[in-house]
XYZ file of C-alpha atoms in Angstrom:
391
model
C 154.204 83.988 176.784
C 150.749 84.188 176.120
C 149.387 83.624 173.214
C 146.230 85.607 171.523
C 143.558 84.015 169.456
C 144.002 84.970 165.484
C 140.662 86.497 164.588
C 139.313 85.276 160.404
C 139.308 88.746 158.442
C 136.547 90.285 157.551
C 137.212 89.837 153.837
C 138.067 85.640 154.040
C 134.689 85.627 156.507
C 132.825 87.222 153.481
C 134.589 85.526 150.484
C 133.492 82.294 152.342
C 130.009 83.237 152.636
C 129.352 83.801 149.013
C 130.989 80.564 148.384
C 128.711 78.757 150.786
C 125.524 80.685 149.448
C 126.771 79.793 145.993
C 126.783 76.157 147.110
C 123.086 76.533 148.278
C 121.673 78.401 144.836
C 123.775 76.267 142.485
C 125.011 77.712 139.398
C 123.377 79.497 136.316
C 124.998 77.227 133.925
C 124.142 77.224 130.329
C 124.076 73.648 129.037
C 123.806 72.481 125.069
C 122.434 69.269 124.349
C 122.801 67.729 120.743
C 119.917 65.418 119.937
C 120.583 62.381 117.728
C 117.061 60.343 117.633
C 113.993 61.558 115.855
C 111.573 59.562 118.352
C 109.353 60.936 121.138
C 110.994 59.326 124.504
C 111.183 61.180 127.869
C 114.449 61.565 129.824
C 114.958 59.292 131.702
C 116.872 61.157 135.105
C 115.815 64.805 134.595
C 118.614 66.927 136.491
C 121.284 65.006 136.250
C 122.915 66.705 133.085
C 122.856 64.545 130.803
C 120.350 64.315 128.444
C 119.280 60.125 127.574
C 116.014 58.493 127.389
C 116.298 54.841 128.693
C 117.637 53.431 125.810
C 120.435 55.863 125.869
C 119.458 58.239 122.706
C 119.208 62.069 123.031
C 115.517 62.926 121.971
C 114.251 66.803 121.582
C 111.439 65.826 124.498
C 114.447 64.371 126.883
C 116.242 67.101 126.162
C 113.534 69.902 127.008
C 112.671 68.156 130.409
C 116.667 67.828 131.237
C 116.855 71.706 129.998
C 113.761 72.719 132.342
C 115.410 70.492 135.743
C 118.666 72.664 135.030
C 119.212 76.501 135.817
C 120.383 78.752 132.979
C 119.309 79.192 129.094
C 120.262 76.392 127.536
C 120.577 75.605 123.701
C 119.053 72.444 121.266
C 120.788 71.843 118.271
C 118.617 69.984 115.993
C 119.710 68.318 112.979
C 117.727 67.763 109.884
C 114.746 65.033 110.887
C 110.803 64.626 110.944
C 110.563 64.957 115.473
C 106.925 63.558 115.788
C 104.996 63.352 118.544
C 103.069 60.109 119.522
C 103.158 60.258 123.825
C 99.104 60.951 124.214
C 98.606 62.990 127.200
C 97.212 66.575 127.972
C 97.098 67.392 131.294
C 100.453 67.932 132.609
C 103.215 70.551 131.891
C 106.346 68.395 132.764
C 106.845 67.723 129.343
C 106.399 64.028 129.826
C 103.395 63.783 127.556
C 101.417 65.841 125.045
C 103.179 69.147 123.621
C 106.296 70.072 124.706
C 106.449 72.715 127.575
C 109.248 74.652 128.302
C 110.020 76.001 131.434
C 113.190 78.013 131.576
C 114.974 80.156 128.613
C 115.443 77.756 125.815
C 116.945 78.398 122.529
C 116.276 75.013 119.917
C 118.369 75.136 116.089
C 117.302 73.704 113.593
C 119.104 72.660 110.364
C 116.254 74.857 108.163
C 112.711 75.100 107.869
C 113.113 72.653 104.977
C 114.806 69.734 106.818
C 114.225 70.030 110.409
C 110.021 69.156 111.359
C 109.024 68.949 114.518
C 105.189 67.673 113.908
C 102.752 67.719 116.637
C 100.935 64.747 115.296
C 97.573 66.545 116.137
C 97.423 64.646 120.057
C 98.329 68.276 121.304
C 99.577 71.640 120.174
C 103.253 71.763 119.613
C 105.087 74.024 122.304
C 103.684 75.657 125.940
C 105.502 78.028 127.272
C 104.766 77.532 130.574
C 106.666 80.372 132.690
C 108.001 84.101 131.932
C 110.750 83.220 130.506
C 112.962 83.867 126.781
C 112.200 81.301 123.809
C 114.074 81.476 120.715
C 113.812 79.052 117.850
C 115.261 78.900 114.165
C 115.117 76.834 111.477
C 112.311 74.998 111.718
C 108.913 73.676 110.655
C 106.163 73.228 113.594
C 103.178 71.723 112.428
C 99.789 69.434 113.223
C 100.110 71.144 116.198
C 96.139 70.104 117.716
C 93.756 71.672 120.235
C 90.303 70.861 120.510
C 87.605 71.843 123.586
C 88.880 75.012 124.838
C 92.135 75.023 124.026
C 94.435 78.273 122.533
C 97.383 78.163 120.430
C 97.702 75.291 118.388
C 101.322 75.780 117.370
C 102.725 77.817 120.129
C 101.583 78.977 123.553
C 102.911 81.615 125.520
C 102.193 84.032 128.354
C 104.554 86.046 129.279
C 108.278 86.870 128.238
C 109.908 86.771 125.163
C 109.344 85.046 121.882
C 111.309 85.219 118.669
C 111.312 82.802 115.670
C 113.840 83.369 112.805
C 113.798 81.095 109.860
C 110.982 79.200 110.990
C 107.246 77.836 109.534
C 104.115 77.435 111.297
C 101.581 75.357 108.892
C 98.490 73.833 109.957
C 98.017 73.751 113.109
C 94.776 74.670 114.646
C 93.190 75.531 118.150
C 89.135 75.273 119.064
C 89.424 79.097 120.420
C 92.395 81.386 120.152
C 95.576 81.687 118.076
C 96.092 78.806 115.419
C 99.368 78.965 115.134
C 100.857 81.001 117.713
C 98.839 82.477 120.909
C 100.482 85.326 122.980
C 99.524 86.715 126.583
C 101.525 89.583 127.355
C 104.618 88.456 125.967
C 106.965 89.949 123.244
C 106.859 88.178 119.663
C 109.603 88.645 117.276
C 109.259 87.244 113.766
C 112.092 87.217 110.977
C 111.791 85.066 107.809
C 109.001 83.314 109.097
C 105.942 81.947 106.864
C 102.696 80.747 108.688
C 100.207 79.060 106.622
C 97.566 76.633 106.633
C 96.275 77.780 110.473
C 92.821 78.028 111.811
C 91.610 79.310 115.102
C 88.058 80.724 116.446
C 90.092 83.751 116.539
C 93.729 84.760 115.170
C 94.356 81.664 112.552
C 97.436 82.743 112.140
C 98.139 84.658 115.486
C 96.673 86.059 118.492
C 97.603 88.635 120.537
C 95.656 88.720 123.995
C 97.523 92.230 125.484
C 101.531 91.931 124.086
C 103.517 93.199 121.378
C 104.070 91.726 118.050
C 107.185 92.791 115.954
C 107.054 91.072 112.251
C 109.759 91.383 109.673
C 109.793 89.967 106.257
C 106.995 87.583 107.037
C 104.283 86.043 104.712
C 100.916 85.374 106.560
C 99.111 83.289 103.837
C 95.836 80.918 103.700
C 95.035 81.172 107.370
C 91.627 80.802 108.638
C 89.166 82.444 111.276
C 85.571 81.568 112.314
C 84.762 84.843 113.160
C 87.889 87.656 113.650
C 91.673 87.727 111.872
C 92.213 85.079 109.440
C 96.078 86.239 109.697
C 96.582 88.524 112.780
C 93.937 89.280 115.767
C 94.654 91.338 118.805
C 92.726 91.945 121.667
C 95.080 94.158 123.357
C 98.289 95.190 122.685
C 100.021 96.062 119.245
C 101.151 94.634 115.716
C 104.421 96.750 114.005
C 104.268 95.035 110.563
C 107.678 95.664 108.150
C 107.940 93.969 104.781
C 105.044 91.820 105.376
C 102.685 89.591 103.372
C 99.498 88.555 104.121
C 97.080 87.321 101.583
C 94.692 84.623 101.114
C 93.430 84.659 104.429
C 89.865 84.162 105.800
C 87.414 84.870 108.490
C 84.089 86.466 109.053
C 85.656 89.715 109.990
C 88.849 90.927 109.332
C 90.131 88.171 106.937
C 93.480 89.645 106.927
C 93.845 92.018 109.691
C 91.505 92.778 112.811
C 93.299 94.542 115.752
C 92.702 98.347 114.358
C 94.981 101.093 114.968
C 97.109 99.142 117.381
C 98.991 97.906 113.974
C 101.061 99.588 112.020
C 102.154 99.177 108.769
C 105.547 99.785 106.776
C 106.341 98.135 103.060
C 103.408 95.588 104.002
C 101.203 94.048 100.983
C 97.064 93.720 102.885
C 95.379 91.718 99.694
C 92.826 89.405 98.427
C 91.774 88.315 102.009
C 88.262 86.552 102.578
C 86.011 88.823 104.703
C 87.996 91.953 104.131
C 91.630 92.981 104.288
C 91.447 95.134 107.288
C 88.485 94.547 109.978
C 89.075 98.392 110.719
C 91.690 101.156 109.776
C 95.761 100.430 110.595
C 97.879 102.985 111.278
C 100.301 103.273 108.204
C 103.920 104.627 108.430
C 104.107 104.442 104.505
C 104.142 102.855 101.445
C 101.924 100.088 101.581
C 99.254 98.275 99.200
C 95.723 97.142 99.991
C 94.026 95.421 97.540
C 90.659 97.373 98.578
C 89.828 99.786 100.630
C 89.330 98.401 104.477
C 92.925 99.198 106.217
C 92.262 103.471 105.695
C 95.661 103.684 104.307
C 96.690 107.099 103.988
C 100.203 107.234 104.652
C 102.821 108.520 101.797
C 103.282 106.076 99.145
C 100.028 104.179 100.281
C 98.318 102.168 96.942
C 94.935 101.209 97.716
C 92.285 99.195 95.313
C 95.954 97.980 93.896
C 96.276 94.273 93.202
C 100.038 93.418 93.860
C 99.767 90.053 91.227
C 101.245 87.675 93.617
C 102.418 84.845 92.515
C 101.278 81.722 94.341
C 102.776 80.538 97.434
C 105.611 78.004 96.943
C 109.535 78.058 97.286
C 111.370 80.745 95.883
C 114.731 80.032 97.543
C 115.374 80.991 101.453
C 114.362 78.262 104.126
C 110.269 79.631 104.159
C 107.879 79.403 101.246
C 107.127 83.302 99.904
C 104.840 84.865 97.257
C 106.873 86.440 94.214
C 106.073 89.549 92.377
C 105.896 89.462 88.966
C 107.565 91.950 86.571
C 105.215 94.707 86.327
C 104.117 94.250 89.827
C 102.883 97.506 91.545
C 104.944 96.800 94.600
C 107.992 96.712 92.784
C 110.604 99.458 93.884
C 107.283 101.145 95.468
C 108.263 100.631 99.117
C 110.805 102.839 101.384
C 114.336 102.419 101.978
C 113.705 103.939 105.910
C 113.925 101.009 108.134
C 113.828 98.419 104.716
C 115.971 95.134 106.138
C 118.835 94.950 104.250
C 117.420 91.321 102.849
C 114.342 90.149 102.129
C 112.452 86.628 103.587
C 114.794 84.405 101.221
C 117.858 86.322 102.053
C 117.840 88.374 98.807
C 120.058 91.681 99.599
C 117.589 94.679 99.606
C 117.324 97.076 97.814
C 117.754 96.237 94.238
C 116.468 97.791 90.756
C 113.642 95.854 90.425
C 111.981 98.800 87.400
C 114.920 99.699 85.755
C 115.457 103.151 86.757
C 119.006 102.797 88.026
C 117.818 103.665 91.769
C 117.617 100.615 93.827
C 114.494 100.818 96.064
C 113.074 98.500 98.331
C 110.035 96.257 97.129
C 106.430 96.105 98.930
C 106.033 92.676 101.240
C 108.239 90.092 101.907
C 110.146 89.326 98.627
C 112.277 91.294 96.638
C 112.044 91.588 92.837
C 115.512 90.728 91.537
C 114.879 90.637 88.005
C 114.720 93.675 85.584
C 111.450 93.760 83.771
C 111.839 92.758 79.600
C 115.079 91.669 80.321
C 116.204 89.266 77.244
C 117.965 85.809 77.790
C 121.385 86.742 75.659
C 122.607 82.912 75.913
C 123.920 81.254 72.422
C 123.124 77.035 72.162
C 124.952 75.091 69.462
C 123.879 72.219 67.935
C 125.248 69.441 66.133
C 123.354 68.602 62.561
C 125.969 66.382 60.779
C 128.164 64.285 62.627
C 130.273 63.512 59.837
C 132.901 65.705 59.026
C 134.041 66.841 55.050
């Protein structure tokens, strides 16, 4: 009897095949990594999935190197700490030294802008972004963040791909040319909740745009500063889409608030009291917005120009970022639109309220929403005590 070879099938041939190409790509794993050290160590095996300096701790640098060695997006959880930076070093992007780069999608969470600090010490900016690639961070402070010579984005610098920061503040940092806090090639940038203050740049103290889009929401942009153009927001190229937003207090030569033109547009966004002018040329306005001047050509329904909006000063008001509260009797009280108004404001305050009184809840100008009614009395009865002794 003669018997014939058994041929594989053509399906168990090909199930193998993936398996063995599989074996050769290695997995798209996400990984988390829980740091539980404040200090600046590096990794010490990169790859190997586990993130531990030498001493055996979990730092945020280890874990950015052992996140950029491994394929996937892979999450930071941050508790509440000061993270400084003290490894000296410019001139590589491993991580190792310097500012923290990031080389694959990363998402780091913080505890709150309050209680989790990640301070670049001023030895280097604070985070490079140094691929196309998603970045996500929340609740967090980033600041000292340092670049001298010719050096952009003294906070955060990215090229290309996605950038959002929720919950998060950007305060003095600084770069010698573009972008003081945050510096953007043709990437996305997503802002919620976010405050940047205290930022200085050549260009863009607060942020710069090179040719990518900017998308802010409930966002205060306060006491930034320029040498020449956009003590808050400068773009070269590409577009701002402003919502609910705050800038004041700013300064540069030109544009002390504002210079990027008609490639920003403007919805429920307070312009005022900026150094050099709130609006280095006219904005595109959807509606309801307030310029303290005249500079942004508002003419959109609901626009206010020459109105002063009576800010208070810049300070915490409740949420996780500082904001500027109206006062009662502030023009940009129940004077913005409900259309495309986020349902909170920066602090987390629901939107829209009552803030005048006239029983039709309508979403505030800027970033913070009124929630008091003007004139309204404190009812509230104290007794007191003026003989002990009983009769």
């Amino acid at each position: 009897m003669t018997r014939r070879p058994v041929r594989p099938s053509p399906i168990l041939f090909g199930f193998l095949f993936v398996l063995f190409l599989g074996v050769l790509t290695g997995p798209a794993l996400a990984a988390t990594f829980n740091v539980d050290s404040t200090a600046d160590a590096i990794d010490a095996s990169p790859g190997d999935g586990t993130c531990a300096t030498a001493s055996g701790a979990c730092t945020l640098r280890a874990a950015i190197q052992e996140a950029n060695a491994l394929n996937g997006a892979d999450t930071i959880n941050l508790p509440a700490g000061t993270y400084l930076l003290t490894i000296s070093g410019t001139s590589e992007d491993s991580a190792g030294s310097g500012d923290l780069d990031v080389a694959e999608d990363l998402t780091i969470l913080g505890a709150g802008a309050r209680s989790t600090i990640i301070d670049g010490n001023l030895i280097d900016r604070v985070f490079h972004a140094t691929a196309s690639l998603d970045f996500t961070l929340s609740g967090v402070t980033i600041r000292n963040g340092n670049l001298g010579g010719s050096g952009d984005g003294g906070g955060i610098l990215m090229g290309n791909g996605n950038l959002t920061l929720t919950d998060v503040t950007l305060e003095n940092n600084s770069a010698n040319q573009q972008g003081g806090a945050i510096r953007i090639g043709s990437a996305t940038l997503t802002l919620n909740n976010v405050t940047l203050t205290g930022n200085n740049a050549k260009n863009g103290g607060g942020i710069y745009l090179q040719s990518g889009n900017g998308f802010l929401t409930n966002v205060t942009i306060s006491g930034n500063m320029a040498g020449q153009g956009g003590g808050a927001l400068y773009a070269q190229g590409g577009s701002f889409v402003l919502t609910n937003v705050t800038i004041t207090g700013n300064d540069a030569s030109s544009g002390g608030g504002i210079s990027a033109g008609a490639s920003t547009t403007l919805r429920n966004t307070i312009v005022a009291n900026n150094t050099g002018g709130n609006c280095a040329a006219p904005v595109s306005s959807t509606s309801n917005n307030i310029d303290s001047g005249n500079t942004c050509g508002l003419t959109g329904p609901g626009d206010q120009i020459n109105t002063d909006p009576l800010l208070g000063s810049l300070q915490n008001n409740g949420g996780e970022t500082d904001t500027h509260a109206l006062p009662a009797g502030s023009p940009a009280i129940d004077r913005g639109t409900n259309t495309g108004c986020p349902a909170a404001d920066q602090r987390g305050v629901s939107r829209p309220l009552d803030g005048d009184g006239d029983t039709t809840p309508t979403c505030d100008v800027g970033a913070y929403e009124f929630s008091g009614l003007p004139g309204t009395a404190d009812l509230s009865l104290t007794k007191t005590v003026d003989n002990p002794t009983a009769m």
